[in-house]
Amino acid sequence: MMPDSILLGELERDALTEIVNIGVGRAASSLRKMIGDQVTLSVPSIDVVSQRRAARLISEREVAELVAVRQDFDGPFSGRALLIFPESNSLELVRAVTGDSLSAEDLGEMEHEALTETGNVILNSCLATIANMLKRSLAMTIPEVLRGDSAALFEIDDDIAQDGLVLFLYIDFAVRKRDIRGYIAMIMDIPSLVKLKELIDEFIARVVGEDG
Protein backbone atom coordinates (compact mmCIF):
# COMPACT_ATOMS: atom_id res chain seq x y z
CA MET A 1 0.00 0.00 0.00
CA MET A 2 1.16 3.50 -0.82
CA PRO A 3 1.25 5.87 2.15
CA ASP A 4 -1.21 8.77 1.71
CA SER A 5 1.64 11.21 2.34
CA ILE A 6 3.10 10.46 -1.10
CA LEU A 7 0.02 9.83 -3.23
CA LEU A 8 -0.24 12.56 -5.86
CA GLY A 9 -3.63 14.15 -6.34
CA GLU A 10 -4.88 14.92 -9.84
CA LEU A 11 -3.71 18.54 -9.70
CA GLU A 12 -0.27 17.52 -8.38
CA ARG A 13 0.11 14.86 -11.08
CA ASP A 14 -0.91 17.37 -13.78
CA ALA A 15 1.56 19.94 -12.43
CA LEU A 16 4.40 17.39 -12.32
CA THR A 17 3.58 16.10 -15.82
CA GLU A 18 3.67 19.69 -17.10
CA ILE A 19 7.03 20.38 -15.38
CA VAL A 20 8.55 17.13 -16.70
CA ASN A 21 7.27 17.84 -20.21
CA ILE A 22 9.06 21.21 -20.12
CA GLY A 23 12.20 19.33 -19.03
CA VAL A 24 12.01 16.79 -21.86
CA GLY A 25 11.23 19.65 -24.26
CA ARG A 26 14.54 21.22 -23.25
CA ALA A 27 16.25 17.85 -23.62
CA ALA A 28 14.81 17.49 -27.14
CA SER A 29 16.12 20.92 -28.02
CA SER A 30 19.63 20.02 -26.75
CA LEU A 31 19.57 16.70 -28.64
CA ARG A 32 18.42 18.50 -31.79
CA LYS A 33 21.53 20.69 -31.60
CA MET A 34 23.71 17.66 -30.89
CA ILE A 35 22.55 15.58 -33.88
CA GLY A 36 21.36 18.34 -36.19
CA ASP A 37 17.95 16.82 -36.79
CA GLN A 38 14.41 16.92 -35.50
CA VAL A 39 13.84 15.27 -32.12
CA THR A 40 10.47 14.98 -30.42
CA LEU A 41 10.07 13.79 -26.86
CA SER A 42 6.94 13.57 -24.81
CA VAL A 43 5.88 12.16 -21.45
CA PRO A 44 2.29 11.00 -21.71
CA SER A 45 2.03 9.50 -18.23
CA ILE A 46 3.53 9.68 -14.75
CA ASP A 47 2.98 7.19 -11.94
CA VAL A 48 4.32 6.54 -8.47
CA VAL A 49 4.80 2.78 -8.08
CA SER A 50 6.93 0.36 -6.05
CA GLN A 51 10.30 -0.75 -7.46
CA ARG A 52 8.84 -4.23 -8.04
CA ARG A 53 5.86 -2.80 -9.90
CA ALA A 54 8.10 -0.58 -12.06
CA ALA A 55 10.22 -3.61 -12.98
CA ARG A 56 7.07 -5.56 -13.81
CA LEU A 57 5.62 -2.73 -15.94
CA ILE A 58 8.75 -2.76 -18.09
CA SER A 59 9.10 -6.56 -18.26
CA GLU A 60 5.45 -6.84 -19.40
CA ARG A 61 6.21 -4.49 -22.31
CA GLU A 62 9.80 -5.42 -23.17
CA VAL A 63 11.02 -8.95 -23.74
CA ALA A 64 14.51 -7.96 -24.88
CA GLU A 65 17.47 -7.11 -22.67
CA LEU A 66 17.47 -3.52 -21.45
CA VAL A 67 20.04 -0.77 -21.52
CA ALA A 68 19.91 2.06 -18.99
CA VAL A 69 21.79 5.25 -18.22
CA ARG A 70 21.92 5.86 -14.47
CA GLN A 71 22.61 9.06 -12.56
CA ASP A 72 22.19 9.70 -8.84
CA PHE A 73 20.84 13.06 -7.71
CA ASP A 74 20.99 14.79 -4.37
CA GLY A 75 19.35 17.89 -2.91
CA PRO A 76 16.10 18.65 -1.08
CA PHE A 77 14.91 15.33 -2.54
CA SER A 78 17.38 12.69 -3.64
CA GLY A 79 17.45 9.38 -5.44
CA ARG A 80 18.57 7.60 -8.56
CA ALA A 81 17.42 8.41 -12.11
CA LEU A 82 17.38 5.79 -14.88
CA LEU A 83 16.78 6.32 -18.58
CA ILE A 84 15.83 2.87 -19.88
CA PHE A 85 15.60 1.53 -23.44
CA PRO A 86 15.08 -1.94 -24.90
CA GLU A 87 18.47 -2.93 -26.36
CA SER A 88 17.21 -2.84 -29.97
CA ASN A 89 15.99 0.73 -29.41
CA SER A 90 19.32 1.76 -27.93
CA LEU A 91 21.16 0.81 -31.17
CA GLU A 92 18.49 2.65 -33.16
CA LEU A 93 19.14 5.66 -30.94
CA VAL A 94 22.90 5.42 -31.54
CA ARG A 95 22.29 5.25 -35.30
CA ALA A 96 20.06 8.30 -35.06
CA VAL A 97 22.58 10.21 -32.95
CA THR A 98 25.68 9.27 -34.98
CA GLY A 99 24.15 9.09 -38.44
CA ASP A 100 23.74 5.94 -40.52
CA SER A 101 27.26 5.83 -41.91
CA LEU A 102 28.81 3.65 -39.19
CA SER A 103 29.66 -0.02 -39.64
CA ALA A 104 28.22 -2.54 -37.16
CA GLU A 105 31.60 -2.70 -35.39
CA ASP A 106 31.92 1.09 -35.07
CA LEU A 107 28.32 1.28 -33.97
CA GLY A 108 29.07 -1.08 -31.06
CA GLU A 109 32.07 1.02 -30.05
CA MET A 110 30.11 4.28 -30.27
CA GLU A 111 27.09 2.90 -28.43
CA HIS A 112 28.41 3.45 -24.92
CA GLU A 113 29.49 7.03 -25.61
CA ALA A 114 26.31 7.97 -27.48
CA LEU A 115 24.08 6.48 -24.78
CA THR A 116 26.00 8.20 -21.99
CA GLU A 117 25.76 11.54 -23.76
CA THR A 118 22.06 11.15 -24.62
CA GLY A 119 21.21 9.93 -21.13
CA ASN A 120 23.13 12.79 -19.60
CA VAL A 121 21.24 15.35 -21.72
CA ILE A 122 17.79 13.88 -21.04
CA LEU A 123 18.19 13.14 -17.32
CA ASN A 124 19.97 16.42 -16.60
CA SER A 125 17.37 18.45 -18.49
CA CYS A 126 14.50 16.69 -16.70
CA LEU A 127 15.95 16.91 -13.21
CA ALA A 128 17.36 20.42 -13.58
CA THR A 129 13.99 21.67 -14.88
CA ILE A 130 12.06 19.97 -12.07
CA ALA A 131 14.44 21.46 -9.48
CA ASN A 132 14.44 24.88 -11.14
CA MET A 133 10.67 25.17 -11.38
CA LEU A 134 10.37 24.08 -7.76
CA LYS A 135 12.97 26.79 -6.90
CA ARG A 136 15.58 24.29 -5.71
CA SER A 137 18.80 22.81 -7.10
CA LEU A 138 20.13 19.26 -7.40
CA ALA A 139 23.62 17.82 -7.68
CA MET A 140 24.04 15.01 -10.25
CA THR A 141 26.65 12.26 -10.51
CA ILE A 142 28.42 11.25 -13.75
CA PRO A 143 26.21 8.97 -15.89
CA GLU A 144 26.84 5.22 -16.05
CA VAL A 145 25.53 2.73 -18.63
CA LEU A 146 23.99 -0.49 -17.26
CA ARG A 147 22.61 -3.59 -18.97
CA GLY A 148 20.32 -6.34 -17.77
CA ASP A 149 16.69 -7.16 -17.17
CA SER A 150 14.28 -4.89 -15.30
CA ALA A 151 14.80 -6.67 -11.96
CA ALA A 152 18.55 -6.05 -12.22
CA LEU A 153 18.14 -2.39 -13.18
CA PHE A 154 15.79 -1.77 -10.26
CA GLU A 155 18.09 -3.80 -7.99
CA ILE A 156 15.32 -6.11 -6.85
CA ASP A 157 16.44 -8.83 -4.48
CA ASP A 158 13.79 -11.39 -3.56
CA ASP A 159 15.27 -11.76 -0.08
CA ILE A 160 14.98 -8.06 0.74
CA ALA A 161 11.79 -6.06 1.16
CA GLN A 162 11.98 -3.10 -1.22
CA ASP A 163 11.04 0.20 0.38
CA GLY A 164 12.09 2.36 -2.55
CA LEU A 165 9.39 3.91 -4.69
CA VAL A 166 9.64 4.93 -8.30
CA LEU A 167 8.40 8.00 -10.09
CA PHE A 168 7.80 6.21 -13.37
CA LEU A 169 7.56 8.05 -16.70
CA TYR A 170 6.91 6.51 -20.08
CA ILE A 171 8.54 8.53 -22.86
CA ASP A 172 7.80 8.63 -26.56
CA PHE A 173 10.90 9.47 -28.45
CA ALA A 174 11.19 10.15 -32.18
CA VAL A 175 14.53 10.94 -33.83
CA ARG A 176 14.95 11.31 -37.60
CA LYS A 177 11.50 9.83 -38.08
CA ARG A 178 12.45 6.72 -36.07
CA ASP A 179 10.23 5.80 -33.19
CA ILE A 180 12.24 4.99 -30.11
CA ARG A 181 10.42 4.30 -26.90
CA GLY A 182 11.92 4.45 -23.46
CA TYR A 183 11.27 5.05 -19.80
CA ILE A 184 12.51 7.43 -17.16
CA ALA A 185 12.43 6.08 -13.63
CA MET A 186 13.38 8.06 -10.54
CA ILE A 187 13.87 5.80 -7.54
CA MET A 188 13.28 7.73 -4.31
CA ASP A 189 12.65 6.89 -0.69
CA ILE A 190 9.47 8.01 1.07
CA PRO A 191 10.97 11.15 2.74
CA SER A 192 12.18 12.36 -0.70
CA LEU A 193 8.77 11.76 -2.29
CA VAL A 194 7.04 13.54 0.59
CA LYS A 195 9.39 16.52 0.08
CA LEU A 196 8.78 16.48 -3.69
CA LYS A 197 5.02 16.50 -3.10
CA GLU A 198 5.36 19.48 -0.73
CA LEU A 199 7.41 21.39 -3.32
CA ILE A 200 4.82 20.61 -6.03
CA ASP A 201 2.11 21.99 -3.74
CA GLU A 202 4.16 25.18 -3.25
CA PHE A 203 4.59 25.42 -7.04
CA ILE A 204 0.81 25.05 -7.57
CA ALA A 205 0.13 27.73 -4.92
CA ARG A 206 2.56 30.10 -6.70
CA VAL A 207 0.98 29.48 -10.10
CA VAL A 208 -2.55 29.91 -8.73
CA GLY A 209 -1.41 33.07 -6.93
CA GLU A 210 0.04 34.49 -10.15
CA ASP A 211 -3.13 33.64 -12.09
CA GLY A 212 -5.41 35.04 -9.39
PDB file of C-alpha atoms in Angstrom:
ATOM      1  CA  MET A   1       0.000   0.000   0.000  1.00  0.00           C
ATOM      2  CA  MET A   2       1.161   3.500  -0.823  1.00  0.00           C
ATOM      3  CA  PRO A   3       1.253   5.870   2.148  1.00  0.00           C
ATOM      4  CA  ASP A   4      -1.209   8.769   1.712  1.00  0.00           C
ATOM      5  CA  SER A   5       1.636  11.210   2.341  1.00  0.00           C
ATOM      6  CA  ILE A   6       3.102  10.464  -1.100  1.00  0.00           C
ATOM      7  CA  LEU A   7       0.023   9.831  -3.227  1.00  0.00           C
ATOM      8  CA  LEU A   8      -0.237  12.560  -5.855  1.00  0.00           C
ATOM      9  CA  GLY A   9      -3.629  14.150  -6.339  1.00  0.00           C
ATOM     10  CA  GLU A  10      -4.877  14.916  -9.841  1.00  0.00           C
ATOM     11  CA  LEU A  11      -3.711  18.545  -9.700  1.00  0.00           C
ATOM     12  CA  GLU A  12      -0.267  17.516  -8.381  1.00  0.00           C
ATOM     13  CA  ARG A  13       0.106  14.859 -11.084  1.00  0.00           C
ATOM     14  CA  ASP A  14      -0.912  17.367 -13.783  1.00  0.00           C
ATOM     15  CA  ALA A  15       1.562  19.937 -12.432  1.00  0.00           C
ATOM     16  CA  LEU A  16       4.399  17.390 -12.320  1.00  0.00           C
ATOM     17  CA  THR A  17       3.583  16.099 -15.822  1.00  0.00           C
ATOM     18  CA  GLU A  18       3.675  19.692 -17.101  1.00  0.00           C
ATOM     19  CA  ILE A  19       7.031  20.378 -15.378  1.00  0.00           C
ATOM     20  CA  VAL A  20       8.552  17.131 -16.702  1.00  0.00           C
ATOM     21  CA  ASN A  21       7.273  17.844 -20.214  1.00  0.00           C
ATOM     22  CA  ILE A  22       9.060  21.211 -20.120  1.00  0.00           C
ATOM     23  CA  GLY A  23      12.198  19.325 -19.033  1.00  0.00           C
ATOM     24  CA  VAL A  24      12.012  16.791 -21.856  1.00  0.00           C
ATOM     25  CA  GLY A  25      11.228  19.650 -24.263  1.00  0.00           C
ATOM     26  CA  ARG A  26      14.544  21.215 -23.246  1.00  0.00           C
ATOM     27  CA  ALA A  27      16.254  17.847 -23.621  1.00  0.00           C
ATOM     28  CA  ALA A  28      14.809  17.487 -27.136  1.00  0.00           C
ATOM     29  CA  SER A  29      16.120  20.923 -28.020  1.00  0.00           C
ATOM     30  CA  SER A  30      19.633  20.018 -26.748  1.00  0.00           C
ATOM     31  CA  LEU A  31      19.573  16.701 -28.645  1.00  0.00           C
ATOM     32  CA  ARG A  32      18.424  18.502 -31.791  1.00  0.00           C
ATOM     33  CA  LYS A  33      21.530  20.695 -31.598  1.00  0.00           C
ATOM     34  CA  MET A  34      23.709  17.662 -30.889  1.00  0.00           C
ATOM     35  CA  ILE A  35      22.547  15.584 -33.879  1.00  0.00           C
ATOM     36  CA  GLY A  36      21.364  18.345 -36.193  1.00  0.00           C
ATOM     37  CA  ASP A  37      17.949  16.825 -36.788  1.00  0.00           C
ATOM     38  CA  GLN A  38      14.413  16.924 -35.500  1.00  0.00           C
ATOM     39  CA  VAL A  39      13.838  15.274 -32.124  1.00  0.00           C
ATOM     40  CA  THR A  40      10.471  14.979 -30.424  1.00  0.00           C
ATOM     41  CA  LEU A  41      10.071  13.794 -26.865  1.00  0.00           C
ATOM     42  CA  SER A  42       6.937  13.573 -24.812  1.00  0.00           C
ATOM     43  CA  VAL A  43       5.882  12.162 -21.453  1.00  0.00           C
ATOM     44  CA  PRO A  44       2.287  10.999 -21.706  1.00  0.00           C
ATOM     45  CA  SER A  45       2.026   9.502 -18.225  1.00  0.00           C
ATOM     46  CA  ILE A  46       3.533   9.682 -14.747  1.00  0.00           C
ATOM     47  CA  ASP A  47       2.977   7.193 -11.941  1.00  0.00           C
ATOM     48  CA  VAL A  48       4.319   6.538  -8.474  1.00  0.00           C
ATOM     49  CA  VAL A  49       4.804   2.783  -8.076  1.00  0.00           C
ATOM     50  CA  SER A  50       6.930   0.358  -6.051  1.00  0.00           C
ATOM     51  CA  GLN A  51      10.304  -0.754  -7.462  1.00  0.00           C
ATOM     52  CA  ARG A  52       8.843  -4.226  -8.040  1.00  0.00           C
ATOM     53  CA  ARG A  53       5.856  -2.805  -9.902  1.00  0.00           C
ATOM     54  CA  ALA A  54       8.104  -0.581 -12.059  1.00  0.00           C
ATOM     55  CA  ALA A  55      10.224  -3.608 -12.978  1.00  0.00           C
ATOM     56  CA  ARG A  56       7.070  -5.564 -13.805  1.00  0.00           C
ATOM     57  CA  LEU A  57       5.624  -2.727 -15.935  1.00  0.00           C
ATOM     58  CA  ILE A  58       8.751  -2.759 -18.090  1.00  0.00           C
ATOM     59  CA  SER A  59       9.095  -6.559 -18.257  1.00  0.00           C
ATOM     60  CA  GLU A  60       5.453  -6.845 -19.400  1.00  0.00           C
ATOM     61  CA  ARG A  61       6.209  -4.494 -22.308  1.00  0.00           C
ATOM     62  CA  GLU A  62       9.797  -5.417 -23.169  1.00  0.00           C
ATOM     63  CA  VAL A  63      11.023  -8.951 -23.743  1.00  0.00           C
ATOM     64  CA  ALA A  64      14.514  -7.956 -24.885  1.00  0.00           C
ATOM     65  CA  GLU A  65      17.467  -7.105 -22.667  1.00  0.00           C
ATOM     66  CA  LEU A  66      17.466  -3.519 -21.450  1.00  0.00           C
ATOM     67  CA  VAL A  67      20.044  -0.768 -21.520  1.00  0.00           C
ATOM     68  CA  ALA A  68      19.911   2.060 -18.992  1.00  0.00           C
ATOM     69  CA  VAL A  69      21.792   5.251 -18.222  1.00  0.00           C
ATOM     70  CA  ARG A  70      21.917   5.864 -14.472  1.00  0.00           C
ATOM     71  CA  GLN A  71      22.605   9.060 -12.560  1.00  0.00           C
ATOM     72  CA  ASP A  72      22.190   9.699  -8.844  1.00  0.00           C
ATOM     73  CA  PHE A  73      20.837  13.061  -7.714  1.00  0.00           C
ATOM     74  CA  ASP A  74      20.985  14.788  -4.375  1.00  0.00           C
ATOM     75  CA  GLY A  75      19.354  17.887  -2.911  1.00  0.00           C
ATOM     76  CA  PRO A  76      16.096  18.649  -1.083  1.00  0.00           C
ATOM     77  CA  PHE A  77      14.906  15.335  -2.544  1.00  0.00           C
ATOM     78  CA  SER A  78      17.384  12.687  -3.637  1.00  0.00           C
ATOM     79  CA  GLY A  79      17.447   9.377  -5.438  1.00  0.00           C
ATOM     80  CA  ARG A  80      18.571   7.604  -8.563  1.00  0.00           C
ATOM     81  CA  ALA A  81      17.417   8.405 -12.110  1.00  0.00           C
ATOM     82  CA  LEU A  82      17.376   5.786 -14.875  1.00  0.00           C
ATOM     83  CA  LEU A  83      16.779   6.323 -18.579  1.00  0.00           C
ATOM     84  CA  ILE A  84      15.831   2.871 -19.878  1.00  0.00           C
ATOM     85  CA  PHE A  85      15.598   1.530 -23.445  1.00  0.00           C
ATOM     86  CA  PRO A  86      15.078  -1.938 -24.895  1.00  0.00           C
ATOM     87  CA  GLU A  87      18.467  -2.930 -26.359  1.00  0.00           C
ATOM     88  CA  SER A  88      17.207  -2.836 -29.972  1.00  0.00           C
ATOM     89  CA  ASN A  89      15.993   0.730 -29.408  1.00  0.00           C
ATOM     90  CA  SER A  90      19.324   1.755 -27.933  1.00  0.00           C
ATOM     91  CA  LEU A  91      21.155   0.810 -31.168  1.00  0.00           C
ATOM     92  CA  GLU A  92      18.491   2.650 -33.156  1.00  0.00           C
ATOM     93  CA  LEU A  93      19.142   5.657 -30.944  1.00  0.00           C
ATOM     94  CA  VAL A  94      22.897   5.423 -31.537  1.00  0.00           C
ATOM     95  CA  ARG A  95      22.292   5.252 -35.301  1.00  0.00           C
ATOM     96  CA  ALA A  96      20.059   8.300 -35.058  1.00  0.00           C
ATOM     97  CA  VAL A  97      22.579  10.213 -32.955  1.00  0.00           C
ATOM     98  CA  THR A  98      25.684   9.271 -34.978  1.00  0.00           C
ATOM     99  CA  GLY A  99      24.154   9.092 -38.443  1.00  0.00           C
ATOM    100  CA  ASP A 100      23.742   5.944 -40.520  1.00  0.00           C
ATOM    101  CA  SER A 101      27.263   5.826 -41.910  1.00  0.00           C
ATOM    102  CA  LEU A 102      28.809   3.648 -39.187  1.00  0.00           C
ATOM    103  CA  SER A 103      29.660  -0.025 -39.636  1.00  0.00           C
ATOM    104  CA  ALA A 104      28.224  -2.535 -37.157  1.00  0.00           C
ATOM    105  CA  GLU A 105      31.600  -2.701 -35.392  1.00  0.00           C
ATOM    106  CA  ASP A 106      31.918   1.088 -35.065  1.00  0.00           C
ATOM    107  CA  LEU A 107      28.321   1.280 -33.968  1.00  0.00           C
ATOM    108  CA  GLY A 108      29.066  -1.078 -31.063  1.00  0.00           C
ATOM    109  CA  GLU A 109      32.066   1.021 -30.045  1.00  0.00           C
ATOM    110  CA  MET A 110      30.114   4.276 -30.272  1.00  0.00           C
ATOM    111  CA  GLU A 111      27.092   2.901 -28.430  1.00  0.00           C
ATOM    112  CA  HIS A 112      28.411   3.450 -24.916  1.00  0.00           C
ATOM    113  CA  GLU A 113      29.492   7.031 -25.613  1.00  0.00           C
ATOM    114  CA  ALA A 114      26.313   7.971 -27.479  1.00  0.00           C
ATOM    115  CA  LEU A 115      24.083   6.476 -24.776  1.00  0.00           C
ATOM    116  CA  THR A 116      26.003   8.197 -21.989  1.00  0.00           C
ATOM    117  CA  GLU A 117      25.760  11.537 -23.760  1.00  0.00           C
ATOM    118  CA  THR A 118      22.063  11.146 -24.623  1.00  0.00           C
ATOM    119  CA  GLY A 119      21.207   9.930 -21.126  1.00  0.00           C
ATOM    120  CA  ASN A 120      23.125  12.792 -19.598  1.00  0.00           C
ATOM    121  CA  VAL A 121      21.243  15.349 -21.720  1.00  0.00           C
ATOM    122  CA  ILE A 122      17.791  13.875 -21.040  1.00  0.00           C
ATOM    123  CA  LEU A 123      18.187  13.142 -17.317  1.00  0.00           C
ATOM    124  CA  ASN A 124      19.968  16.420 -16.601  1.00  0.00           C
ATOM    125  CA  SER A 125      17.372  18.449 -18.485  1.00  0.00           C
ATOM    126  CA  CYS A 126      14.502  16.688 -16.702  1.00  0.00           C
ATOM    127  CA  LEU A 127      15.948  16.910 -13.214  1.00  0.00           C
ATOM    128  CA  ALA A 128      17.358  20.423 -13.580  1.00  0.00           C
ATOM    129  CA  THR A 129      13.988  21.669 -14.878  1.00  0.00           C
ATOM    130  CA  ILE A 130      12.057  19.971 -12.069  1.00  0.00           C
ATOM    131  CA  ALA A 131      14.436  21.465  -9.480  1.00  0.00           C
ATOM    132  CA  ASN A 132      14.436  24.884 -11.144  1.00  0.00           C
ATOM    133  CA  MET A 133      10.666  25.172 -11.380  1.00  0.00           C
ATOM    134  CA  LEU A 134      10.372  24.077  -7.761  1.00  0.00           C
ATOM    135  CA  LYS A 135      12.967  26.787  -6.903  1.00  0.00           C
ATOM    136  CA  ARG A 136      15.579  24.295  -5.710  1.00  0.00           C
ATOM    137  CA  SER A 137      18.799  22.814  -7.098  1.00  0.00           C
ATOM    138  CA  LEU A 138      20.126  19.260  -7.399  1.00  0.00           C
ATOM    139  CA  ALA A 139      23.624  17.820  -7.680  1.00  0.00           C
ATOM    140  CA  MET A 140      24.040  15.015 -10.246  1.00  0.00           C
ATOM    141  CA  THR A 141      26.655  12.258 -10.515  1.00  0.00           C
ATOM    142  CA  ILE A 142      28.423  11.254 -13.748  1.00  0.00           C
ATOM    143  CA  PRO A 143      26.205   8.969 -15.891  1.00  0.00           C
ATOM    144  CA  GLU A 144      26.841   5.217 -16.054  1.00  0.00           C
ATOM    145  CA  VAL A 145      25.535   2.726 -18.631  1.00  0.00           C
ATOM    146  CA  LEU A 146      23.986  -0.489 -17.259  1.00  0.00           C
ATOM    147  CA  ARG A 147      22.613  -3.592 -18.971  1.00  0.00           C
ATOM    148  CA  GLY A 148      20.318  -6.336 -17.766  1.00  0.00           C
ATOM    149  CA  ASP A 149      16.685  -7.161 -17.166  1.00  0.00           C
ATOM    150  CA  SER A 150      14.279  -4.894 -15.304  1.00  0.00           C
ATOM    151  CA  ALA A 151      14.798  -6.674 -11.961  1.00  0.00           C
ATOM    152  CA  ALA A 152      18.549  -6.051 -12.219  1.00  0.00           C
ATOM    153  CA  LEU A 153      18.136  -2.389 -13.184  1.00  0.00           C
ATOM    154  CA  PHE A 154      15.788  -1.765 -10.260  1.00  0.00           C
ATOM    155  CA  GLU A 155      18.089  -3.804  -7.989  1.00  0.00           C
ATOM    156  CA  ILE A 156      15.321  -6.107  -6.850  1.00  0.00           C
ATOM    157  CA  ASP A 157      16.435  -8.830  -4.478  1.00  0.00           C
ATOM    158  CA  ASP A 158      13.789 -11.386  -3.557  1.00  0.00           C
ATOM    159  CA  ASP A 159      15.273 -11.758  -0.078  1.00  0.00           C
ATOM    160  CA  ILE A 160      14.981  -8.065   0.745  1.00  0.00           C
ATOM    161  CA  ALA A 161      11.786  -6.064   1.160  1.00  0.00           C
ATOM    162  CA  GLN A 162      11.976  -3.096  -1.216  1.00  0.00           C
ATOM    163  CA  ASP A 163      11.041   0.196   0.385  1.00  0.00           C
ATOM    164  CA  GLY A 164      12.088   2.364  -2.547  1.00  0.00           C
ATOM    165  CA  LEU A 165       9.392   3.915  -4.687  1.00  0.00           C
ATOM    166  CA  VAL A 166       9.642   4.927  -8.295  1.00  0.00           C
ATOM    167  CA  LEU A 167       8.395   8.003 -10.085  1.00  0.00           C
ATOM    168  CA  PHE A 168       7.800   6.211 -13.373  1.00  0.00           C
ATOM    169  CA  LEU A 169       7.562   8.053 -16.697  1.00  0.00           C
ATOM    170  CA  TYR A 170       6.915   6.507 -20.076  1.00  0.00           C
ATOM    171  CA  ILE A 171       8.543   8.533 -22.856  1.00  0.00           C
ATOM    172  CA  ASP A 172       7.797   8.633 -26.558  1.00  0.00           C
ATOM    173  CA  PHE A 173      10.899   9.473 -28.453  1.00  0.00           C
ATOM    174  CA  ALA A 174      11.194  10.149 -32.184  1.00  0.00           C
ATOM    175  CA  VAL A 175      14.526  10.944 -33.834  1.00  0.00           C
ATOM    176  CA  ARG A 176      14.948  11.309 -37.598  1.00  0.00           C
ATOM    177  CA  LYS A 177      11.497   9.831 -38.082  1.00  0.00           C
ATOM    178  CA  ARG A 178      12.450   6.719 -36.075  1.00  0.00           C
ATOM    179  CA  ASP A 179      10.228   5.797 -33.186  1.00  0.00           C
ATOM    180  CA  ILE A 180      12.240   4.989 -30.112  1.00  0.00           C
ATOM    181  CA  ARG A 181      10.420   4.296 -26.905  1.00  0.00           C
ATOM    182  CA  GLY A 182      11.920   4.454 -23.459  1.00  0.00           C
ATOM    183  CA  TYR A 183      11.268   5.053 -19.799  1.00  0.00           C
ATOM    184  CA  ILE A 184      12.509   7.427 -17.158  1.00  0.00           C
ATOM    185  CA  ALA A 185      12.430   6.084 -13.628  1.00  0.00           C
ATOM    186  CA  MET A 186      13.378   8.063 -10.542  1.00  0.00           C
ATOM    187  CA  ILE A 187      13.868   5.802  -7.538  1.00  0.00           C
ATOM    188  CA  MET A 188      13.284   7.727  -4.312  1.00  0.00           C
ATOM    189  CA  ASP A 189      12.654   6.891  -0.689  1.00  0.00           C
ATOM    190  CA  ILE A 190       9.470   8.008   1.071  1.00  0.00           C
ATOM    191  CA  PRO A 191      10.972  11.149   2.739  1.00  0.00           C
ATOM    192  CA  SER A 192      12.179  12.360  -0.699  1.00  0.00           C
ATOM    193  CA  LEU A 193       8.774  11.763  -2.294  1.00  0.00           C
ATOM    194  CA  VAL A 194       7.039  13.544   0.594  1.00  0.00           C
ATOM    195  CA  LYS A 195       9.392  16.524   0.076  1.00  0.00           C
ATOM    196  CA  LEU A 196       8.783  16.480  -3.691  1.00  0.00           C
ATOM    197  CA  LYS A 197       5.025  16.502  -3.103  1.00  0.00           C
ATOM    198  CA  GLU A 198       5.359  19.483  -0.728  1.00  0.00           C
ATOM    199  CA  LEU A 199       7.406  21.388  -3.321  1.00  0.00           C
ATOM    200  CA  ILE A 200       4.820  20.610  -6.033  1.00  0.00           C
ATOM    201  CA  ASP A 201       2.111  21.990  -3.736  1.00  0.00           C
ATOM    202  CA  GLU A 202       4.165  25.184  -3.254  1.00  0.00           C
ATOM    203  CA  PHE A 203       4.586  25.423  -7.037  1.00  0.00           C
ATOM    204  CA  ILE A 204       0.805  25.052  -7.570  1.00  0.00           C
ATOM    205  CA  ALA A 205       0.128  27.735  -4.919  1.00  0.00           C
ATOM    206  CA  ARG A 206       2.558  30.104  -6.702  1.00  0.00           C
ATOM    207  CA  VAL A 207       0.975  29.483 -10.105  1.00  0.00           C
ATOM    208  CA  VAL A 208      -2.555  29.910  -8.725  1.00  0.00           C
ATOM    209  CA  GLY A 209      -1.415  33.075  -6.925  1.00  0.00           C
ATOM    210  CA  GLU A 210       0.041  34.485 -10.147  1.00  0.00           C
ATOM    211  CA  ASP A 211      -3.126  33.640 -12.086  1.00  0.00           C
ATOM    212  CA  GLY A 212      -5.414  35.044  -9.390  1.00  0.00           C
TER     213      GLY A 212
END
